Amino acid sequence: MWNTVRFQGDLSMRTKYVALLCLFFSLSLSVFGQTLGDLSGEVRDTSGATVAGAKVSLINSATGATRDTVTSESGTYSFPSLR
């Protein structure tokens, strides 16, 4: 009987330890997920029509780094994985 009670206590501590590890990793992954972002949009002219083939530039004001893309046939653009 003594061994059964002791084993249940050890299992409970193991369960708490595993739960704590899962919580730690889930929190660290959510913090990691906040380091990247995406930017997308649509280019339109003054009449409201979309503009295909327009060059869109993104400039980081802190570093001066630039990224360029061209709008699609539907006038949309996207800058994935921004830091």
PDB file of N, CA and C in Angstrom:
ATOM      1  N   MET A   1       0.821  -1.182   0.000  1.00  0.00           N
ATOM      2  CA  MET A   1       0.000   0.000   0.000  1.00  0.00           C
ATOM      3  C   MET A   1       0.866   1.248   0.000  1.00  0.00           C
ATOM      4  N   TRP A   2       1.953   1.238   0.744  1.00  0.00           N
ATOM      5  CA  TRP A   2       2.833   2.408   0.821  1.00  0.00           C
ATOM      6  C   TRP A   2       3.405   2.759  -0.548  1.00  0.00           C
ATOM      7  N   ASN A   3       3.815   1.754  -1.314  1.00  0.00           N
ATOM      8  CA  ASN A   3       4.377   2.008  -2.638  1.00  0.00           C
ATOM      9  C   ASN A   3       3.357   2.648  -3.582  1.00  0.00           C
ATOM     10  N   THR A   4       2.111   2.257  -3.481  1.00  0.00           N
ATOM     11  CA  THR A   4       1.071   2.820  -4.340  1.00  0.00           C
ATOM     12  C   THR A   4       0.880   4.302  -4.055  1.00  0.00           C
ATOM     13  N   VAL A   5       0.834   4.682  -2.802  1.00  0.00           N
ATOM     14  CA  VAL A   5       0.651   6.086  -2.434  1.00  0.00           C
ATOM     15  C   VAL A   5       1.855   6.902  -2.884  1.00  0.00           C
ATOM     16  N   ARG A   6       3.056   6.368  -2.674  1.00  0.00           N
ATOM     17  CA  ARG A   6       4.263   7.078  -3.074  1.00  0.00           C
ATOM     18  C   ARG A   6       4.314   7.260  -4.590  1.00  0.00           C
ATOM     19  N   PHE A   7       3.935   6.228  -5.336  1.00  0.00           N
ATOM     20  CA  PHE A   7       3.948   6.316  -6.792  1.00  0.00           C
ATOM     21  C   PHE A   7       2.958   7.371  -7.285  1.00  0.00           C
ATOM     22  N   GLN A   8       1.788   7.437  -6.689  1.00  0.00           N
ATOM     23  CA  GLN A   8       0.807   8.436  -7.095  1.00  0.00           C
ATOM     24  C   GLN A   8       1.326   9.840  -6.822  1.00  0.00           C
ATOM     25  N   GLY A   9       2.037  10.026  -5.736  1.00  0.00           N
ATOM     26  CA  GLY A   9       2.630  11.331  -5.448  1.00  0.00           C
ATOM     27  C   GLY A   9       3.687  11.694  -6.471  1.00  0.00           C
ATOM     28  N   ASP A  10       4.529  10.738  -6.865  1.00  0.00           N
ATOM     29  CA  ASP A  10       5.546  10.982  -7.882  1.00  0.00           C
ATOM     30  C   ASP A  10       4.907  11.294  -9.234  1.00  0.00           C
ATOM     31  N   LEU A  11       3.863  10.593  -9.568  1.00  0.00           N
ATOM     32  CA  LEU A  11       3.176  10.833 -10.828  1.00  0.00           C
ATOM     33  C   LEU A  11       2.580  12.237 -10.846  1.00  0.00           C
ATOM     34  N   SER A  12       2.061  12.654  -9.729  1.00  0.00           N
ATOM     35  CA  SER A  12       1.487  13.993  -9.651  1.00  0.00           C
ATOM     36  C   SER A  12       2.565  15.049  -9.868  1.00  0.00           C
ATOM     37  N   MET A  13       3.736  14.859  -9.286  1.00  0.00           N
ATOM     38  CA  MET A  13       4.833  15.811  -9.482  1.00  0.00           C
ATOM     39  C   MET A  13       5.297  15.793 -10.934  1.00  0.00           C
ATOM     40  N   ARG A  14       5.354  14.616 -11.529  1.00  0.00           N
ATOM     41  CA  ARG A  14       5.736  14.533 -12.938  1.00  0.00           C
ATOM     42  C   ARG A  14       4.716  15.260 -13.811  1.00  0.00           C
ATOM     43  N   THR A  15       3.460  15.070 -13.514  1.00  0.00           N
ATOM     44  CA  THR A  15       2.406  15.738 -14.282  1.00  0.00           C
ATOM     45  C   THR A  15       2.530  17.247 -14.162  1.00  0.00           C
ATOM     46  N   LYS A  16       2.790  17.732 -12.962  1.00  0.00           N
ATOM     47  CA  LYS A  16       2.966  19.172 -12.758  1.00  0.00           C
ATOM     48  C   LYS A  16       4.196  19.679 -13.507  1.00  0.00           C
ATOM     49  N   TYR A  17       5.258  18.906 -13.492  1.00  0.00           N
ATOM     50  CA  TYR A  17       6.486  19.291 -14.182  1.00  0.00           C
ATOM     51  C   TYR A  17       6.262  19.370 -15.692  1.00  0.00           C
ATOM     52  N   VAL A  18       5.598  18.366 -16.251  1.00  0.00           N
ATOM     53  CA  VAL A  18       5.312  18.358 -17.688  1.00  0.00           C
ATOM     54  C   VAL A  18       4.390  19.519 -18.048  1.00  0.00           C
ATOM     55  N   ALA A  19       3.390  19.781 -17.222  1.00  0.00           N
ATOM     56  CA  ALA A  19       2.481  20.899 -17.481  1.00  0.00           C
ATOM     57  C   ALA A  19       3.230  22.224 -17.441  1.00  0.00           C
ATOM     58  N   LEU A  20       4.153  22.368 -16.509  1.00  0.00           N
ATOM     59  CA  LEU A  20       4.948  23.590 -16.411  1.00  0.00           C
ATOM     60  C   LEU A  20       5.838  23.757 -17.643  1.00  0.00           C
ATOM     61  N   LEU A  21       6.442  22.680 -18.105  1.00  0.00           N
ATOM     62  CA  LEU A  21       7.258  22.744 -19.321  1.00  0.00           C
ATOM     63  C   LEU A  21       6.414  23.121 -20.538  1.00  0.00           C
ATOM     64  N   CYS A  22       5.239  22.536 -20.655  1.00  0.00           N
ATOM     65  CA  CYS A  22       4.351  22.876 -21.782  1.00  0.00           C
ATOM     66  C   CYS A  22       3.959  24.346 -21.737  1.00  0.00           C
ATOM     67  N   LEU A  23       3.657  24.853 -20.558  1.00  0.00           N
ATOM     68  CA  LEU A  23       3.308  26.261 -20.411  1.00  0.00           C
ATOM     69  C   LEU A  23       4.480  27.147 -20.807  1.00  0.00           C
ATOM     70  N   PHE A  24       5.674  26.811 -20.353  1.00  0.00           N
ATOM     71  CA  PHE A  24       6.865  27.589 -20.683  1.00  0.00           C
ATOM     72  C   PHE A  24       7.094  27.648 -22.189  1.00  0.00           C
ATOM     73  N   PHE A  25       7.022  26.483 -22.854  1.00  0.00           N
ATOM     74  CA  PHE A  25       7.261  26.454 -24.294  1.00  0.00           C
ATOM     75  C   PHE A  25       6.164  27.164 -25.073  1.00  0.00           C
ATOM     76  N   SER A  26       4.929  27.055 -24.631  1.00  0.00           N
ATOM     77  CA  SER A  26       3.855  27.748 -25.355  1.00  0.00           C
ATOM     78  C   SER A  26       3.992  29.255 -25.210  1.00  0.00           C
ATOM     79  N   LEU A  27       4.413  29.740 -24.048  1.00  0.00           N
ATOM     80  CA  LEU A  27       4.623  31.177 -23.877  1.00  0.00           C
ATOM     81  C   LEU A  27       5.812  31.662 -24.698  1.00  0.00           C
ATOM     82  N   SER A  28       6.873  30.888 -24.736  1.00  0.00           N
ATOM     83  CA  SER A  28       8.042  31.315 -25.498  1.00  0.00           C
ATOM     84  C   SER A  28       7.755  31.302 -26.996  1.00  0.00           C
ATOM     85  N   LEU A  29       6.933  30.377 -27.470  1.00  0.00           N
ATOM     86  CA  LEU A  29       6.583  30.358 -28.890  1.00  0.00           C
ATOM     87  C   LEU A  29       5.696  31.536 -29.258  1.00  0.00           C
ATOM     88  N   SER A  30       4.806  31.943 -28.362  1.00  0.00           N
ATOM     89  CA  SER A  30       3.947  33.085 -28.678  1.00  0.00           C
ATOM     90  C   SER A  30       4.755  34.372 -28.711  1.00  0.00           C
ATOM     91  N   VAL A  31       5.772  34.485 -27.893  1.00  0.00           N
ATOM     92  CA  VAL A  31       6.643  35.658 -27.938  1.00  0.00           C
ATOM     93  C   VAL A  31       7.448  35.644 -29.229  1.00  0.00           C
ATOM     94  N   PHE A  32       7.933  34.479 -29.621  1.00  0.00           N
ATOM     95  CA  PHE A  32       8.685  34.364 -30.866  1.00  0.00           C
ATOM     96  C   PHE A  32       7.818  34.735 -32.062  1.00  0.00           C
ATOM     97  N   GLY A  33       6.555  34.372 -32.039  1.00  0.00           N
ATOM     98  CA  GLY A  33       5.663  34.640 -33.151  1.00  0.00           C
ATOM     99  C   GLY A  33       5.405  36.113 -33.396  1.00  0.00           C
ATOM    100  N   GLN A  34       5.753  36.954 -32.458  1.00  0.00           N
ATOM    101  CA  GLN A  34       5.482  38.371 -32.598  1.00  0.00           C
ATOM    102  C   GLN A  34       6.631  39.132 -33.247  1.00  0.00           C
ATOM    103  N   THR A  35       7.672  38.463 -33.672  1.00  0.00           N
ATOM    104  CA  THR A  35       8.815  39.171 -34.242  1.00  0.00           C
ATOM    105  C   THR A  35       8.682  39.412 -35.740  1.00  0.00           C
ATOM    106  N   LEU A  36       7.783  38.725 -36.390  1.00  0.00           N
ATOM    107  CA  LEU A  36       7.600  38.885 -37.831  1.00  0.00           C
ATOM    108  C   LEU A  36       6.199  39.403 -38.129  1.00  0.00           C
ATOM    109  N   GLY A  37       6.089  40.117 -39.234  1.00  0.00           N
ATOM    110  CA  GLY A  37       4.785  40.606 -39.663  1.00  0.00           C
ATOM    111  C   GLY A  37       4.711  40.660 -41.172  1.00  0.00           C
ATOM    112  N   ASP A  38       3.520  40.790 -41.684  1.00  0.00           N
ATOM    113  CA  ASP A  38       3.284  40.904 -43.122  1.00  0.00           C
ATOM    114  C   ASP A  38       2.576  42.219 -43.405  1.00  0.00           C
ATOM    115  N   LEU A  39       2.837  42.770 -44.556  1.00  0.00           N
ATOM    116  CA  LEU A  39       2.158  43.985 -44.997  1.00  0.00           C
ATOM    117  C   LEU A  39       1.621  43.729 -46.396  1.00  0.00           C
ATOM    118  N   SER A  40       0.345  43.999 -46.589  1.00  0.00           N
ATOM    119  CA  SER A  40      -0.241  43.829 -47.914  1.00  0.00           C
ATOM    120  C   SER A  40      -1.233  44.949 -48.166  1.00  0.00           C
ATOM    121  N   GLY A  41      -1.533  45.168 -49.422  1.00  0.00           N
ATOM    122  CA  GLY A  41      -2.462  46.235 -49.760  1.00  0.00           C
ATOM    123  C   GLY A  41      -2.834  46.202 -51.222  1.00  0.00           C
ATOM    124  N   GLU A  42      -3.435  47.289 -51.655  1.00  0.00           N
ATOM    125  CA  GLU A  42      -3.934  47.394 -53.015  1.00  0.00           C
ATOM    126  C   GLU A  42      -3.659  48.804 -53.520  1.00  0.00           C
ATOM    127  N   VAL A  43      -3.196  48.916 -54.747  1.00  0.00           N
ATOM    128  CA  VAL A  43      -2.924  50.226 -55.344  1.00  0.00           C
ATOM    129  C   VAL A  43      -4.083  50.577 -56.272  1.00  0.00           C
ATOM    130  N   ARG A  44      -4.625  51.786 -56.081  1.00  0.00           N
ATOM    131  CA  ARG A  44      -5.735  52.272 -56.916  1.00  0.00           C
ATOM    132  C   ARG A  44      -5.391  53.653 -57.467  1.00  0.00           C
ATOM    133  N   ASP A  45      -5.925  53.955 -58.628  1.00  0.00           N
ATOM    134  CA  ASP A  45      -5.724  55.291 -59.196  1.00  0.00           C
ATOM    135  C   ASP A  45      -6.830  56.229 -58.693  1.00  0.00           C
ATOM    136  N   THR A  46      -6.832  57.458 -59.177  1.00  0.00           N
ATOM    137  CA  THR A  46      -7.785  58.458 -58.676  1.00  0.00           C
ATOM    138  C   THR A  46      -9.235  58.124 -58.999  1.00  0.00           C
ATOM    139  N   SER A  47      -9.459  57.298 -60.015  1.00  0.00           N
ATOM    140  CA  SER A  47     -10.834  56.905 -60.340  1.00  0.00           C
ATOM    141  C   SER A  47     -11.295  55.692 -59.536  1.00  0.00           C
ATOM    142  N   GLY A  48     -10.376  55.093 -58.766  1.00  0.00           N
ATOM    143  CA  GLY A  48     -10.723  53.930 -57.951  1.00  0.00           C
ATOM    144  C   GLY A  48     -10.400  52.598 -58.592  1.00  0.00           C
ATOM    145  N   ALA A  49      -9.880  52.612 -59.800  1.00  0.00           N
ATOM    146  CA  ALA A  49      -9.517  51.368 -60.482  1.00  0.00           C
ATOM    147  C   ALA A  49      -8.179  50.859 -59.944  1.00  0.00           C
ATOM    148  N   THR A  50      -8.041  49.539 -59.858  1.00  0.00           N
ATOM    149  CA  THR A  50      -6.775  48.973 -59.390  1.00  0.00           C
ATOM    150  C   THR A  50      -5.703  49.153 -60.453  1.00  0.00           C
ATOM    151  N   VAL A  51      -4.448  49.235 -59.991  1.00  0.00           N
ATOM    152  CA  VAL A  51      -3.314  49.467 -60.887  1.00  0.00           C
ATOM    153  C   VAL A  51      -2.427  48.225 -60.888  1.00  0.00           C
ATOM    154  N   ALA A  52      -2.354  47.556 -62.017  1.00  0.00           N
ATOM    155  CA  ALA A  52      -1.490  46.384 -62.165  1.00  0.00           C
ATOM    156  C   ALA A  52      -0.095  46.832 -62.576  1.00  0.00           C
ATOM    157  N   GLY A  53       0.927  46.137 -62.075  1.00  0.00           N
ATOM    158  CA  GLY A  53       2.302  46.407 -62.477  1.00  0.00           C
ATOM    159  C   GLY A  53       2.931  47.639 -61.849  1.00  0.00           C
ATOM    160  N   ALA A  54       2.324  48.187 -60.800  1.00  0.00           N
ATOM    161  CA  ALA A  54       2.896  49.362 -60.136  1.00  0.00           C
ATOM    162  C   ALA A  54       4.004  48.934 -59.179  1.00  0.00           C
ATOM    163  N   LYS A  55       5.092  49.680 -59.147  1.00  0.00           N
ATOM    164  CA  LYS A  55       6.185  49.395 -58.222  1.00  0.00           C
ATOM    165  C   LYS A  55       5.819  49.965 -56.854  1.00  0.00           C
ATOM    166  N   VAL A  56       5.961  49.133 -55.817  1.00  0.00           N
ATOM    167  CA  VAL A  56       5.692  49.543 -54.439  1.00  0.00           C
ATOM    168  C   VAL A  56       6.981  49.349 -53.655  1.00  0.00           C
ATOM    169  N   SER A  57       7.417  50.389 -52.952  1.00  0.00           N
ATOM    170  CA  SER A  57       8.648  50.321 -52.159  1.00  0.00           C
ATOM    171  C   SER A  57       8.316  50.457 -50.687  1.00  0.00           C
ATOM    172  N   LEU A  58       9.007  49.684 -49.880  1.00  0.00           N
ATOM    173  CA  LEU A  58       8.870  49.731 -48.430  1.00  0.00           C
ATOM    174  C   LEU A  58      10.223  50.135 -47.868  1.00  0.00           C
ATOM    175  N   ILE A  59      10.257  51.202 -47.071  1.00  0.00           N
ATOM    176  CA  ILE A  59      11.518  51.719 -46.535  1.00  0.00           C
ATOM    177  C   ILE A  59      11.479  51.664 -45.016  1.00  0.00           C
ATOM    178  N   ASN A  60      12.495  51.041 -44.423  1.00  0.00           N
ATOM    179  CA  ASN A  60      12.641  51.019 -42.974  1.00  0.00           C
ATOM    180  C   ASN A  60      13.301  52.333 -42.566  1.00  0.00           C
ATOM    181  N   SER A  61      12.578  53.184 -41.873  1.00  0.00           N
ATOM    182  CA  SER A  61      13.109  54.505 -41.523  1.00  0.00           C
ATOM    183  C   SER A  61      14.254  54.420 -40.515  1.00  0.00           C
ATOM    184  N   ALA A  62      14.320  53.349 -39.738  1.00  0.00           N
ATOM    185  CA  ALA A  62      15.393  53.210 -38.751  1.00  0.00           C
ATOM    186  C   ALA A  62      16.711  52.791 -39.391  1.00  0.00           C
ATOM    187  N   THR A  63      16.639  51.904 -40.388  1.00  0.00           N
ATOM    188  CA  THR A  63      17.870  51.375 -40.985  1.00  0.00           C
ATOM    189  C   THR A  63      18.110  51.860 -42.409  1.00  0.00           C
ATOM    190  N   GLY A  64      17.085  52.379 -43.051  1.00  0.00           N
ATOM    191  CA  GLY A  64      17.215  52.795 -44.440  1.00  0.00           C
ATOM    192  C   GLY A  64      17.089  51.654 -45.434  1.00  0.00           C
ATOM    193  N   ALA A  65      16.860  50.442 -44.944  1.00  0.00           N
ATOM    194  CA  ALA A  65      16.717  49.287 -45.832  1.00  0.00           C
ATOM    195  C   ALA A  65      15.424  49.405 -46.633  1.00  0.00           C
ATOM    196  N   THR A  66      15.480  48.978 -47.885  1.00  0.00           N
ATOM    197  CA  THR A  66      14.293  49.037 -48.739  1.00  0.00           C
ATOM    198  C   THR A  66      13.964  47.660 -49.293  1.00  0.00           C
ATOM    199  N   ARG A  67      12.688  47.454 -49.544  1.00  0.00           N
ATOM    200  CA  ARG A  67      12.201  46.255 -50.228  1.00  0.00           C
ATOM    201  C   ARG A  67      11.223  46.717 -51.287  1.00  0.00           C
ATOM    202  N   ASP A  68      11.327  46.149 -52.457  1.00  0.00           N
ATOM    203  CA  ASP A  68      10.462  46.523 -53.573  1.00  0.00           C
ATOM    204  C   ASP A  68       9.646  45.320 -54.023  1.00  0.00           C
ATOM    205  N   THR A  69       8.474  45.608 -54.530  1.00  0.00           N
ATOM    206  CA  THR A  69       7.635  44.589 -55.146  1.00  0.00           C
ATOM    207  C   THR A  69       6.800  45.259 -56.227  1.00  0.00           C
ATOM    208  N   VAL A  70       6.112  44.466 -57.003  1.00  0.00           N
ATOM    209  CA  VAL A  70       5.254  44.968 -58.081  1.00  0.00           C
ATOM    210  C   VAL A  70       3.847  44.424 -57.847  1.00  0.00           C
ATOM    211  N   THR A  71       2.841  45.258 -58.077  1.00  0.00           N
ATOM    212  CA  THR A  71       1.466  44.812 -57.865  1.00  0.00           C
ATOM    213  C   THR A  71       1.080  43.742 -58.883  1.00  0.00           C
ATOM    214  N   SER A  72       0.174  42.891 -58.452  1.00  0.00           N
ATOM    215  CA  SER A  72      -0.320  41.814 -59.319  1.00  0.00           C
ATOM    216  C   SER A  72      -1.305  42.373 -60.344  1.00  0.00           C
ATOM    217  N   GLU A  73      -1.859  41.489 -61.148  1.00  0.00           N
ATOM    218  CA  GLU A  73      -2.846  41.902 -62.148  1.00  0.00           C
ATOM    219  C   GLU A  73      -4.079  42.530 -61.504  1.00  0.00           C
ATOM    220  N   SER A  74      -4.352  42.146 -60.250  1.00  0.00           N
ATOM    221  CA  SER A  74      -5.514  42.707 -59.551  1.00  0.00           C
ATOM    222  C   SER A  74      -5.143  43.928 -58.709  1.00  0.00           C
ATOM    223  N   GLY A  75      -3.891  44.388 -58.813  1.00  0.00           N
ATOM    224  CA  GLY A  75      -3.462  45.594 -58.104  1.00  0.00           C
ATOM    225  C   GLY A  75      -3.028  45.386 -56.672  1.00  0.00           C
ATOM    226  N   THR A  76      -2.883  44.141 -56.242  1.00  0.00           N
ATOM    227  CA  THR A  76      -2.489  43.867 -54.860  1.00  0.00           C
ATOM    228  C   THR A  76      -0.981  43.658 -54.753  1.00  0.00           C
ATOM    229  N   TYR A  77      -0.457  43.917 -53.554  1.00  0.00           N
ATOM    230  CA  TYR A  77       0.963  43.693 -53.264  1.00  0.00           C
ATOM    231  C   TYR A  77       1.086  43.091 -51.878  1.00  0.00           C
ATOM    232  N   SER A  78       2.235  42.493 -51.610  1.00  0.00           N
ATOM    233  CA  SER A  78       2.471  41.874 -50.312  1.00  0.00           C
ATOM    234  C   SER A  78       3.959  41.907 -49.986  1.00  0.00           C
ATOM    235  N   PHE A  79       4.256  42.214 -48.725  1.00  0.00           N
ATOM    236  CA  PHE A  79       5.612  42.132 -48.184  1.00  0.00           C
ATOM    237  C   PHE A  79       5.561  41.137 -47.027  1.00  0.00           C
ATOM    238  N   PRO A  80       5.910  39.873 -47.266  1.00  0.00           N
ATOM    239  CA  PRO A  80       5.861  38.874 -46.196  1.00  0.00           C
ATOM    240  C   PRO A  80       7.112  38.899 -45.316  1.00  0.00           C
ATOM    241  N   SER A  81       6.976  38.365 -44.131  1.00  0.00           N
ATOM    242  CA  SER A  81       8.094  38.141 -43.194  1.00  0.00           C
ATOM    243  C   SER A  81       8.896  39.399 -42.907  1.00  0.00           C
ATOM    244  N   LEU A  82       8.226  40.439 -42.466  1.00  0.00           N
ATOM    245  CA  LEU A  82       8.912  41.689 -42.114  1.00  0.00           C
ATOM    246  C   LEU A  82       9.364  41.643 -40.668  1.00  0.00           C
ATOM    247  N   ARG A  83      10.511  42.247 -40.399  1.00  0.00           N
ATOM    248  CA  ARG A  83      11.012  42.356 -39.019  1.00  0.00           C
ATOM    249  C   ARG A  83      10.955  43.785 -38.590  1.00  0.00           C
TER     250      ARG A  83
END
